[in-house]
Tab-separated table of C-alpha atoms and ligand atoms in Angstrom:
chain	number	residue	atom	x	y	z
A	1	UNK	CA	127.776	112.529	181.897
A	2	UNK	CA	129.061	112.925	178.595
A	3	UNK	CA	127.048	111.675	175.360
A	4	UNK	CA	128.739	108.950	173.635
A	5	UNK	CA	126.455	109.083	170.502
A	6	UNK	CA	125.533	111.104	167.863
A	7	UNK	CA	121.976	110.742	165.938
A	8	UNK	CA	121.892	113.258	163.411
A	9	UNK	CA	118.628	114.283	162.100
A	10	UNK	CA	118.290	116.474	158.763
A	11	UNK	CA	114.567	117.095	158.391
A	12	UNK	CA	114.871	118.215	154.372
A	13	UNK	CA	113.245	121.180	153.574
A	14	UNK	CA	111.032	121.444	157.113
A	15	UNK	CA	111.087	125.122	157.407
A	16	UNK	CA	109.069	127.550	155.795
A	17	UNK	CA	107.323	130.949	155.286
A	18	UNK	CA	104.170	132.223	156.618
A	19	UNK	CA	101.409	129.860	154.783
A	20	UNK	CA	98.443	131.487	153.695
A	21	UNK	CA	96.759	127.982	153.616
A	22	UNK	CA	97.464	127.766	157.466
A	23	UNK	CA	96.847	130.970	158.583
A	24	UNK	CA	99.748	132.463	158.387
A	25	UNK	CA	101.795	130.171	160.130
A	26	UNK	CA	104.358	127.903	158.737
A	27	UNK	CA	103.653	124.368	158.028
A	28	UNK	CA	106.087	123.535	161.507
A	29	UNK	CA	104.521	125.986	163.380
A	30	UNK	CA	100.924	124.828	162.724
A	31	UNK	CA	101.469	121.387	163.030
A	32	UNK	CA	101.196	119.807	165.972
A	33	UNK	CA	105.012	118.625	166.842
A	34	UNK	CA	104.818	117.050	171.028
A	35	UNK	CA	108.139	115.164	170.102
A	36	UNK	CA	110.134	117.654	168.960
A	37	UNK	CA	109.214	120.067	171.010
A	38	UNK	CA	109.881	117.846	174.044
A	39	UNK	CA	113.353	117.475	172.559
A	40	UNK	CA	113.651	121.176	172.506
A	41	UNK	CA	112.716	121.552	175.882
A	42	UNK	CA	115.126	119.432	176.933
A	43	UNK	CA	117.960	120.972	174.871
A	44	UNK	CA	119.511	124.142	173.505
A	45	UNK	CA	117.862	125.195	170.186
A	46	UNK	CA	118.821	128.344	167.589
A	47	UNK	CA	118.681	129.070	164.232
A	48	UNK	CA	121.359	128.083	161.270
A	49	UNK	CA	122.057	129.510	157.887
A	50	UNK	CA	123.073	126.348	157.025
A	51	UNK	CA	126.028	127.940	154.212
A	52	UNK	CA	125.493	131.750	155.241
A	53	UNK	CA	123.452	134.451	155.664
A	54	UNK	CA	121.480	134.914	152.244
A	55	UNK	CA	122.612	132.241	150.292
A	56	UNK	CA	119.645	129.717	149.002
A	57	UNK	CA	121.464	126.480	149.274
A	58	UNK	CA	121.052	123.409	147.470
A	59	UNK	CA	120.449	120.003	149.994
A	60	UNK	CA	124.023	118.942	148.186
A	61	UNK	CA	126.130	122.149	149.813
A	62	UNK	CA	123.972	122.622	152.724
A	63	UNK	CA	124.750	118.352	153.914
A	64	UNK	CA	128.620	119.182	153.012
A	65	UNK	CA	128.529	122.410	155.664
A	66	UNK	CA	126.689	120.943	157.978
A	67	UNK	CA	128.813	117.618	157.953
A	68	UNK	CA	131.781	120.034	158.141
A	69	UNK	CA	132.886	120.444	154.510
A	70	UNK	CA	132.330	123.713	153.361
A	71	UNK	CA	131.081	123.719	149.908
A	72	UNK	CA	133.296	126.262	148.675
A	73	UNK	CA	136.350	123.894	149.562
A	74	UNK	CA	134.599	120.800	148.795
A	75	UNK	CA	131.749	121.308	146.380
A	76	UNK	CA	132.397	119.788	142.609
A	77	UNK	CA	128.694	119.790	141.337
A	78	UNK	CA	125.575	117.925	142.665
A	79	UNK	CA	126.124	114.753	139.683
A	80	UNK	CA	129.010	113.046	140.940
A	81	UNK	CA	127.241	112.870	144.875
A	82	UNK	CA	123.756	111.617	142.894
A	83	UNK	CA	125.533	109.114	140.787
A	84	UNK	CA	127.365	107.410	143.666
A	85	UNK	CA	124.232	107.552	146.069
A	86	UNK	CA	122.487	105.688	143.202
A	87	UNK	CA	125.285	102.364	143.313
A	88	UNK	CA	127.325	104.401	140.538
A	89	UNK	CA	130.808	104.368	141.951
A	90	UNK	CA	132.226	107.562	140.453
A	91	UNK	CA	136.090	106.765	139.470
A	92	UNK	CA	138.575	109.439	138.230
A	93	UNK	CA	137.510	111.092	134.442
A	94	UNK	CA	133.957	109.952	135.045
A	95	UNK	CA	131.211	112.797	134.733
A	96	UNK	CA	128.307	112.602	136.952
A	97	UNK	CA	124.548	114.432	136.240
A	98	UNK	CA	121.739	114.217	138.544
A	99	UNK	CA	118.345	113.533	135.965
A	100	UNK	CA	115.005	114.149	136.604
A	101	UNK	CA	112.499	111.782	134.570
A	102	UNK	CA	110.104	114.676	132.881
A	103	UNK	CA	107.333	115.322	130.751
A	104	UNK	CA	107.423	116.723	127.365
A	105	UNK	CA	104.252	117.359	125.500
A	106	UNK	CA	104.004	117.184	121.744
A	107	UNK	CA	104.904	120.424	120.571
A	108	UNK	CA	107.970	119.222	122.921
A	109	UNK	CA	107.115	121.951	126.025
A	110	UNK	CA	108.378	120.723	129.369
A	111	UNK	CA	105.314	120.450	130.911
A	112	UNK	CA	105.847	118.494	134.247
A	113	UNK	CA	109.863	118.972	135.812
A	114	UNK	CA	108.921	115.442	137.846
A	115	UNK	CA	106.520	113.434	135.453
A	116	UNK	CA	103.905	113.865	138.161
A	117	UNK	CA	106.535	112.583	140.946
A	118	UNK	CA	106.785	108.940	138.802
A	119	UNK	CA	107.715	106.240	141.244
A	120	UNK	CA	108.565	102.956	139.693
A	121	UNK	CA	111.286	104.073	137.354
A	122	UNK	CA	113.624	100.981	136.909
A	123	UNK	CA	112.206	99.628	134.036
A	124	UNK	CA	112.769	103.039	132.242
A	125	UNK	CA	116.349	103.279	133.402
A	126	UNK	CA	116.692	99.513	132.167
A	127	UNK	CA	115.442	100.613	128.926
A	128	UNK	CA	117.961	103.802	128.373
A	129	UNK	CA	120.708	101.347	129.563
A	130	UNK	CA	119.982	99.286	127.038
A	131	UNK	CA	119.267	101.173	124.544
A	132	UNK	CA	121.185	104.360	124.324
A	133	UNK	CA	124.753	104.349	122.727
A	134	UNK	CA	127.167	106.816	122.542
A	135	UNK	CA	130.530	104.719	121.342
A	136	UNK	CA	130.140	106.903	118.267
A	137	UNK	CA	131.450	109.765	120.147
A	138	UNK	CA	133.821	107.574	121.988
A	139	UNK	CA	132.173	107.832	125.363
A	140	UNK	CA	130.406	105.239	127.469
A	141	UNK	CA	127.952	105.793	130.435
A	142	UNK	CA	125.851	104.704	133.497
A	143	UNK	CA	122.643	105.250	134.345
A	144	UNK	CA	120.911	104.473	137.638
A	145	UNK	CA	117.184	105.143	138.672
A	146	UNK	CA	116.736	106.598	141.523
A	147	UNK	CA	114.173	107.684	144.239
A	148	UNK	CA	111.026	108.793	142.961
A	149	UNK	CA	111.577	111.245	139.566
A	150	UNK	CA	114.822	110.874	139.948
A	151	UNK	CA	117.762	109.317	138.691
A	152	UNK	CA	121.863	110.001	137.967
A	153	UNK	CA	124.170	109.475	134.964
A	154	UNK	CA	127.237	109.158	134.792
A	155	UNK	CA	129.699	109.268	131.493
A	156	UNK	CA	132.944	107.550	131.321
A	157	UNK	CA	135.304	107.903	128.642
A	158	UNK	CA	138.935	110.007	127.685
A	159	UNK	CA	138.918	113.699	127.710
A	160	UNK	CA	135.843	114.440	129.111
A	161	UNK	CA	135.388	117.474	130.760
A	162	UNK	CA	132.715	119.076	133.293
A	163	UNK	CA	132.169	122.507	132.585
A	164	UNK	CA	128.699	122.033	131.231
A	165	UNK	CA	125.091	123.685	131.023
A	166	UNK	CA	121.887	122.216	131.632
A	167	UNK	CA	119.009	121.456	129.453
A	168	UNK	CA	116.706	121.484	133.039
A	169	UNK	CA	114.630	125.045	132.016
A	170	UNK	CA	113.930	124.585	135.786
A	171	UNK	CA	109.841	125.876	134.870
A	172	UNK	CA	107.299	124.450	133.196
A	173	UNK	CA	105.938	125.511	129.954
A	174	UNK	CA	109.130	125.967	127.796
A	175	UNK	CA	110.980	123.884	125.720
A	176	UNK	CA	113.942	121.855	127.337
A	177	UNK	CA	117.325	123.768	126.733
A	178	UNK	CA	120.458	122.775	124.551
A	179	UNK	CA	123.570	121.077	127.130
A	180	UNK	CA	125.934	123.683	125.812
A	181	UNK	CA	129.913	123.673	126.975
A	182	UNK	CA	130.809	126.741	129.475
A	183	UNK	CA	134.557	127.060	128.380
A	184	UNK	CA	136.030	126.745	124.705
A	185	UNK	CA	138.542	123.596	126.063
A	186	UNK	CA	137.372	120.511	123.720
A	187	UNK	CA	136.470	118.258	126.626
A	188	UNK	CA	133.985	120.419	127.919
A	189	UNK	CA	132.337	120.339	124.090
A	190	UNK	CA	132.635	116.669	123.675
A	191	UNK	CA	130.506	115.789	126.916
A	192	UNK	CA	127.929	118.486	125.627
A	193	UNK	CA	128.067	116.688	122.485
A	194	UNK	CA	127.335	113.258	124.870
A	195	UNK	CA	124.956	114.906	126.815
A	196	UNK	CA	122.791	115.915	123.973
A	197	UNK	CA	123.266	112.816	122.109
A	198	UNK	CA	122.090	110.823	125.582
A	199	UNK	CA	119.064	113.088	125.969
A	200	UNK	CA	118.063	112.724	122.093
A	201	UNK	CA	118.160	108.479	122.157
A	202	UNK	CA	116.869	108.580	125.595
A	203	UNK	CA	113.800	110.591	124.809
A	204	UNK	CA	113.009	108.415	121.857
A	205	UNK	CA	112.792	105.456	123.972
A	206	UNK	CA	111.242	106.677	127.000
A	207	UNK	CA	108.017	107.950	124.402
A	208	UNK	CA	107.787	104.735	123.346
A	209	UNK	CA	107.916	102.746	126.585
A	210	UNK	CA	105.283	100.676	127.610
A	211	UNK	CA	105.223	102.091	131.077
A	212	UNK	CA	104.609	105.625	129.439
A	213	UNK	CA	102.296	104.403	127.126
A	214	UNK	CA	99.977	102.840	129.951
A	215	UNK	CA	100.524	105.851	132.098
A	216	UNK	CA	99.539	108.215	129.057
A	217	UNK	CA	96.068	105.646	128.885
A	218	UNK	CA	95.845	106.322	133.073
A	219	UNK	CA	95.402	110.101	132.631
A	220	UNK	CA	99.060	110.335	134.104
A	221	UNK	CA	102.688	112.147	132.673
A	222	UNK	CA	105.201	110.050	130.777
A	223	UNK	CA	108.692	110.260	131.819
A	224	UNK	CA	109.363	110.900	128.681
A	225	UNK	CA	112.647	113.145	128.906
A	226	UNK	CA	115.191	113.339	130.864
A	227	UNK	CA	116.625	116.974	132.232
A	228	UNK	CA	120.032	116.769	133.252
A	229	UNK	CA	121.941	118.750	135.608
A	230	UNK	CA	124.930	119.201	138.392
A	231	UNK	CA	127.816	117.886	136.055
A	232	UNK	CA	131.241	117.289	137.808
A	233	UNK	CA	133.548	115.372	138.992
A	234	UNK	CA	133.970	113.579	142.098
A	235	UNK	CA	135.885	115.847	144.954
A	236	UNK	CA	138.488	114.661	147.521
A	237	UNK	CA	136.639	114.363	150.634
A	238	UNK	CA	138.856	113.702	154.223
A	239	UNK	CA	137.667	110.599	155.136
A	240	UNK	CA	134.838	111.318	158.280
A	241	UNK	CA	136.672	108.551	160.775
A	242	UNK	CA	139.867	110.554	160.476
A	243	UNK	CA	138.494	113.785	160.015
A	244	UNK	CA	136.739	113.488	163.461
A	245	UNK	CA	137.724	109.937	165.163
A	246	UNK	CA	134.586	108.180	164.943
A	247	UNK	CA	132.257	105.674	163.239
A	248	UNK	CA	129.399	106.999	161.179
A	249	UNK	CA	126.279	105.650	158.776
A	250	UNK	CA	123.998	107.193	157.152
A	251	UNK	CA	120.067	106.693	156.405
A	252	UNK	CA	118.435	108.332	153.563
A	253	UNK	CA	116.452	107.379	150.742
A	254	UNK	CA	117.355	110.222	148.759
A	255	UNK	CA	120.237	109.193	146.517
A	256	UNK	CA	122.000	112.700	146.928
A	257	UNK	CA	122.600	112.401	150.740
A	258	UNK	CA	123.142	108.591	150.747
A	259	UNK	CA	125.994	109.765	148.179
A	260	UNK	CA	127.122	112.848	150.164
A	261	UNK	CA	127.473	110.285	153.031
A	262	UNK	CA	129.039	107.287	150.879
A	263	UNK	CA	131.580	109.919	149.702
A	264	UNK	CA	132.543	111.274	152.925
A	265	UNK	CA	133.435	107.396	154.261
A	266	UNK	CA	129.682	106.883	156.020
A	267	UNK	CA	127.882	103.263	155.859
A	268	UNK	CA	125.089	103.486	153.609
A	269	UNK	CA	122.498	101.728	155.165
A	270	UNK	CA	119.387	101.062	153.311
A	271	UNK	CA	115.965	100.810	155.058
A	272	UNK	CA	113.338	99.220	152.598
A	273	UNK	CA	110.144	100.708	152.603
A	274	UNK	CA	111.765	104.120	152.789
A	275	UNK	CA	110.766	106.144	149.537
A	276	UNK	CA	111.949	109.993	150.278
A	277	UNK	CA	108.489	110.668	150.118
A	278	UNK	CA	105.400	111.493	152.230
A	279	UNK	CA	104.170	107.278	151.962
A	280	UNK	CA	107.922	106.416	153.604
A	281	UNK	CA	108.047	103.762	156.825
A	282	UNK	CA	109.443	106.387	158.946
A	283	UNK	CA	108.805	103.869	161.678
A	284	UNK	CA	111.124	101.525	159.935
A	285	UNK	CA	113.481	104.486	159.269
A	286	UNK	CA	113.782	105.373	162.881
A	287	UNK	CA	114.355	101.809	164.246
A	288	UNK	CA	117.301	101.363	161.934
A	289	UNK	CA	118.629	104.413	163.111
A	290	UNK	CA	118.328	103.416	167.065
A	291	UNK	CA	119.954	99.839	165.297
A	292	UNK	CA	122.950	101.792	164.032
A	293	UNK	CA	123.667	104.053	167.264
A	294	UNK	CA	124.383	100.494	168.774
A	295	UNK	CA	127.232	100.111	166.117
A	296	UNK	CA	128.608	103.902	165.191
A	297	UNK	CA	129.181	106.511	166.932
A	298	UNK	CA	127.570	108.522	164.222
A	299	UNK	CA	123.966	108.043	162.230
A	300	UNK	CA	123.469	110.426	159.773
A	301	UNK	CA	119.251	110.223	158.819
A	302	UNK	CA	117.485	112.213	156.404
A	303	UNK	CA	113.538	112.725	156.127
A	304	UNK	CA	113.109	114.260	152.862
A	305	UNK	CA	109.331	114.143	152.135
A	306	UNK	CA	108.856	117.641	153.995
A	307	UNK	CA	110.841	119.147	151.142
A	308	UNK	CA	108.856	117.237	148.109
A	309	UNK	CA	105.615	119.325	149.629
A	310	UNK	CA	107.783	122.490	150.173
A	311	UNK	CA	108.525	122.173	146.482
A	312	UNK	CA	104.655	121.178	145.540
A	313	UNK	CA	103.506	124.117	147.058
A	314	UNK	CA	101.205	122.079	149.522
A	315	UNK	CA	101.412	123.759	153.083
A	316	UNK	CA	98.425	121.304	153.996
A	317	UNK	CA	100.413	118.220	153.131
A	318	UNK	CA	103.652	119.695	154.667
A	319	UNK	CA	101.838	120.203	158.102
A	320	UNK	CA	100.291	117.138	158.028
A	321	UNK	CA	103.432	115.069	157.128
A	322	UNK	CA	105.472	116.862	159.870
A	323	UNK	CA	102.990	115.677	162.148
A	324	UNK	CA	103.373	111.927	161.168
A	325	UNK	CA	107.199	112.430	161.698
A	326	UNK	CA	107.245	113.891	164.749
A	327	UNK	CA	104.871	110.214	165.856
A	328	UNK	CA	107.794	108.597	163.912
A	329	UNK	CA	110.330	110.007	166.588
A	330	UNK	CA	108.912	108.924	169.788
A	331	UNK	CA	111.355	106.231	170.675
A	332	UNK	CA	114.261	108.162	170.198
A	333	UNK	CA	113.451	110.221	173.714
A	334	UNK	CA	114.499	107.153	175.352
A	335	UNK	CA	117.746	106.977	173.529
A	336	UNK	CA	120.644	107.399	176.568
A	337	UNK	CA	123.966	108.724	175.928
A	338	UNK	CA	123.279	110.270	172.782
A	339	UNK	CA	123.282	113.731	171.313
A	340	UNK	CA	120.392	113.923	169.140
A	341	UNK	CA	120.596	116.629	166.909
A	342	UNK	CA	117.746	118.048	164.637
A	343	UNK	CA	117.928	120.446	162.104
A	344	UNK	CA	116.560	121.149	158.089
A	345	UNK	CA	119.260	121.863	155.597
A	346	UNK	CA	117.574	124.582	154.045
A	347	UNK	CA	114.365	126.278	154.572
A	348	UNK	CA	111.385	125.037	151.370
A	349	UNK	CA	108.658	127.857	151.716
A	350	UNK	CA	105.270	126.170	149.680
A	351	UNK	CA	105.025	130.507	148.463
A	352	UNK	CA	108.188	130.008	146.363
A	353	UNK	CA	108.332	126.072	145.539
A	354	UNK	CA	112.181	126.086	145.836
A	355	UNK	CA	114.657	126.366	148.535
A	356	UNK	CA	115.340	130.128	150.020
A	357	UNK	CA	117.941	131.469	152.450
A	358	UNK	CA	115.808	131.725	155.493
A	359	UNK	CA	117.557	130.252	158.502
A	360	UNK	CA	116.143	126.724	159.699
A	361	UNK	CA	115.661	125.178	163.142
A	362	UNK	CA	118.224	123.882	165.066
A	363	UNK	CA	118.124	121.692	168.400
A	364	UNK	CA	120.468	119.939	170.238
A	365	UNK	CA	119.431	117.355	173.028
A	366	UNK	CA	121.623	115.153	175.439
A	367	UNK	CA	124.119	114.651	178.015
A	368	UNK	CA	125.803	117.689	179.068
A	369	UNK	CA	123.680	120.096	177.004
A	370	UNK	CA	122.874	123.325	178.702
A	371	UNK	CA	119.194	124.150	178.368
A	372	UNK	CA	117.754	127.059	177.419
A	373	UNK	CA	114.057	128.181	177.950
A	374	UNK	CA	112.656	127.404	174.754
A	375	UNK	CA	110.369	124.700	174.419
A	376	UNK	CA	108.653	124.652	170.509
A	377	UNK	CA	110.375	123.302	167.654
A	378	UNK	CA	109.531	126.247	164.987
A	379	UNK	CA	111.040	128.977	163.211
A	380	UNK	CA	110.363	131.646	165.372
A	381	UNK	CA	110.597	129.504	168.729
A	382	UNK	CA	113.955	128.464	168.402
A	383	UNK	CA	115.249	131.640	167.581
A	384	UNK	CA	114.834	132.303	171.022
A	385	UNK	CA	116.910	129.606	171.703
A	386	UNK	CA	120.368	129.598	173.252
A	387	UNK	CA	122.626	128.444	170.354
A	388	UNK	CA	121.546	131.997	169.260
A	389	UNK	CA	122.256	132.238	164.989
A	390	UNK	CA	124.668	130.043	163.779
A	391	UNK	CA	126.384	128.702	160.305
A	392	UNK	CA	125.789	124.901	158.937
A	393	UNK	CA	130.159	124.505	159.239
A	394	UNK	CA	130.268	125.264	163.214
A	395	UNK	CA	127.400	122.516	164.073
A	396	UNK	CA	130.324	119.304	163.957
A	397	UNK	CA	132.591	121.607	166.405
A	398	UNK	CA	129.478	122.199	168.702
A	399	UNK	CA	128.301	118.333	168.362
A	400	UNK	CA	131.986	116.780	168.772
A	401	UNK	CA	133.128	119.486	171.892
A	402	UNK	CA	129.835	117.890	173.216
A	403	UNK	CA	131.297	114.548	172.798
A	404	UNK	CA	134.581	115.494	173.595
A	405	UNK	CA	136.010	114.553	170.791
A	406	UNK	CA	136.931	118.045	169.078
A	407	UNK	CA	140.819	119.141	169.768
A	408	UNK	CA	141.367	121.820	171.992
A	409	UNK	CA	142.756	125.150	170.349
A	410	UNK	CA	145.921	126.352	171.568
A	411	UNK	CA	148.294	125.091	175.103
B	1	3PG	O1	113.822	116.713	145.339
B	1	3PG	C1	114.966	116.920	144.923
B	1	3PG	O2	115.729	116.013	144.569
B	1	3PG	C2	115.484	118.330	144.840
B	1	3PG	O3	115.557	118.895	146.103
B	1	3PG	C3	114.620	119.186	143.971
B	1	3PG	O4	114.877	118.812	142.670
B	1	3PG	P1	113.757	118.864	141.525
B	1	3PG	O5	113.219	120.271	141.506
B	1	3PG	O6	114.513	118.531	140.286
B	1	3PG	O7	112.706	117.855	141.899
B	2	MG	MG1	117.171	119.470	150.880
């Protein structure tokens, strides 16, 4: 039999380190993981430098390679994906950021990157919509909340260019940087000029927002700046149907890979009750994904909350939250005809509170599959595995040769 289907699981952030916390395991190999490691049983597991050997991807070029666009053809900055996974449809001269909402103290130190992970943030971003104007400078904008801390802008105007710094410090502690242009070319100084301008009359409003102002009262960080990053512009992406020849959708709560998928010609689907968090109905998650297989060919679904803990530094909450996935994914073992694929996109080690280039987990279940003798969804375990060490960019050729759907190579 050959698998007709393709559910395509990207568990953000899953793998890790050795966690002191857990005895020197990682967070996937302490927890306690019967559903995954059934599918690995049942499959042919390895492990993937998801862009290559050594290189700490982002989750914005690490979903391109593994969807089969290699960032170095395809990448144009993390903003543009953010804006459009937020409802921001990026058009031709517009400039896209990804924002974090962020505490700033009163001698203006950054002293929270994520405002204490603020949920909740429409009524800021309605504010700053309203608020904020840049026609002085000639340029106009968007701005979308988006899940949790974070949201996207994007600026529209003539001559705007995207060859911009940051003012994310990217650590706690220091003062938020100046958005400075990288080139001398004028449009790359006038959306600095923007940039600054936004995060000046933004700030001013978000200090004096109600919502801030009752969580100062609660004990809890304002979102009181924002910290922009990822400028560009949107790519060119092949469109996925003709790329490949079939149907896809994709599930995620987390704007970025909603907008990775939107861009590369998924279905968005949203699932309410998902947050991108630890609290998210996985169980709703994981039903809309069985709902989709029955329409597509292709269901692209993100967990991200793995990640958020990688990035806290909580190997505790990480092991504990892998666990409730792996409940979350019982009913897809009696999915038929389908390839079910499971991977991270980047390994989030709790010791270093940022992604790193270990390789992650890879498993591939189904019709057709030959399978190997491993039988543990972990680090180490899968390593053992029979897809031996492989890239993010050669997963599609495995996954549609196991449909196939790839071409053959030569006479
Ligand atoms: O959670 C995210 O969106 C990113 O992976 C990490 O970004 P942050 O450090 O700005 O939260
Ligand atoms: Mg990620």
């Amino acid at each position: 039999m050959i698998a007709e289907k393709v559910l395509f699981l990207v568990l953000d952030g899953i793998s890790d380190r050795p966690c002191e916390a857990l005895g020197g395991l990682t967070p996937l190999a302490a927890a306690r993981t019967p559903v995954l490691d059934r599918i690995v049983a049942e499959g042919i597991s390895g492990i993937m430098d998801t862009v290559a050997p050594g290189i700490r991807p982002g989750s914005d070029t690490s979903h391109l390679a593994l969807l089969g666009y290699p960032p170095r053809e395809f990448y144009t900055g993390r903003g543009p994906l953010e804006a459009e996974g937020t409802g921001i449809h990026m058009t031709a001269g517009m400039i896209g950021f990804r924002c974090n909402f962020a505490t700033v103290d009163a001698a203006g130190l950054v002293t929270d990157r994520r405002a204490g992970r603020i949920s909740g943030t429409e009524p800021l971003a309605e504010a700053v919509r309203d608020g904020v104007d840049l026609s002085e400078l000639g340029v106009g904008f968007r701005f979308e909340a988006g899940a949790g801390h974070r949201a996207a802008l994007a600026l529209v105007g003539e001559g705007l260019g995207d060859k911009v710094s940051s003012n994310d410090p990217k650590k706690e502690g220091v003062r938020p940087l100046t958005v400075r242009p990288c080139t001398a070319d004028p449009a790359d100084a006038k959306t600095a000029a923007a940039c600054n301008e936004f995060i000046r009359q933004s700030g001013e409003i978000l200090q004096n927002h109600p919502l801030n102002v009752r969580r100062v009262k609660e004990g809890l960080p304002p979102g009181n700046l924002l910290l922009i990053r990822g400028a560009g512009n949107m790519g060119s992406f092949p469109q996925f149907s003709e790329r490949y020849g079939i149907s896809g959708s994709v599930i995620s709560a987390a704007t970025l890979i909603s907008g990775i998928g939107k861009a590369v010609g998924l279905e968005h689907i949203p699932v309410p009750g998902t947050t991108g968090s630890v609290d998210s109905d996985l169980d709703a998650k994981v039903r809309a994904a069985i709902g989709e297989l029955g329409r597509k060919d292709f269901v692209l679904m993100n967990i991200k909350g793995a990640d958020e803990a990688g990035h806290d530094g909580k190997g505790i909450q990480k092991r504990d939250f892998i666990e409730v996935i792996d409940k979350a994914l019982a009913p897809l073992l009696d999915l038929e005809s389908t390839l079910i694929v499971v991977c991270a996109d980047h390994s989030t080690p709790c010791s270093v509170k940022d992604h790193s280039a270990d390789p992650v987990p890879v498993v591939i279940r189904g019709p057709g599959v030959r399978v190997d003798r491993t039988n543990r969804f972990d680090e180490v375990s899968c390593a053992e595995g029979g897809l031996h060490r492989i890239r993010g960019r050669d997963l599609m050729p495995i996954i549609l040769d196991l449909i196939n759907k790839s071409h053959k190579y030569g006479a």
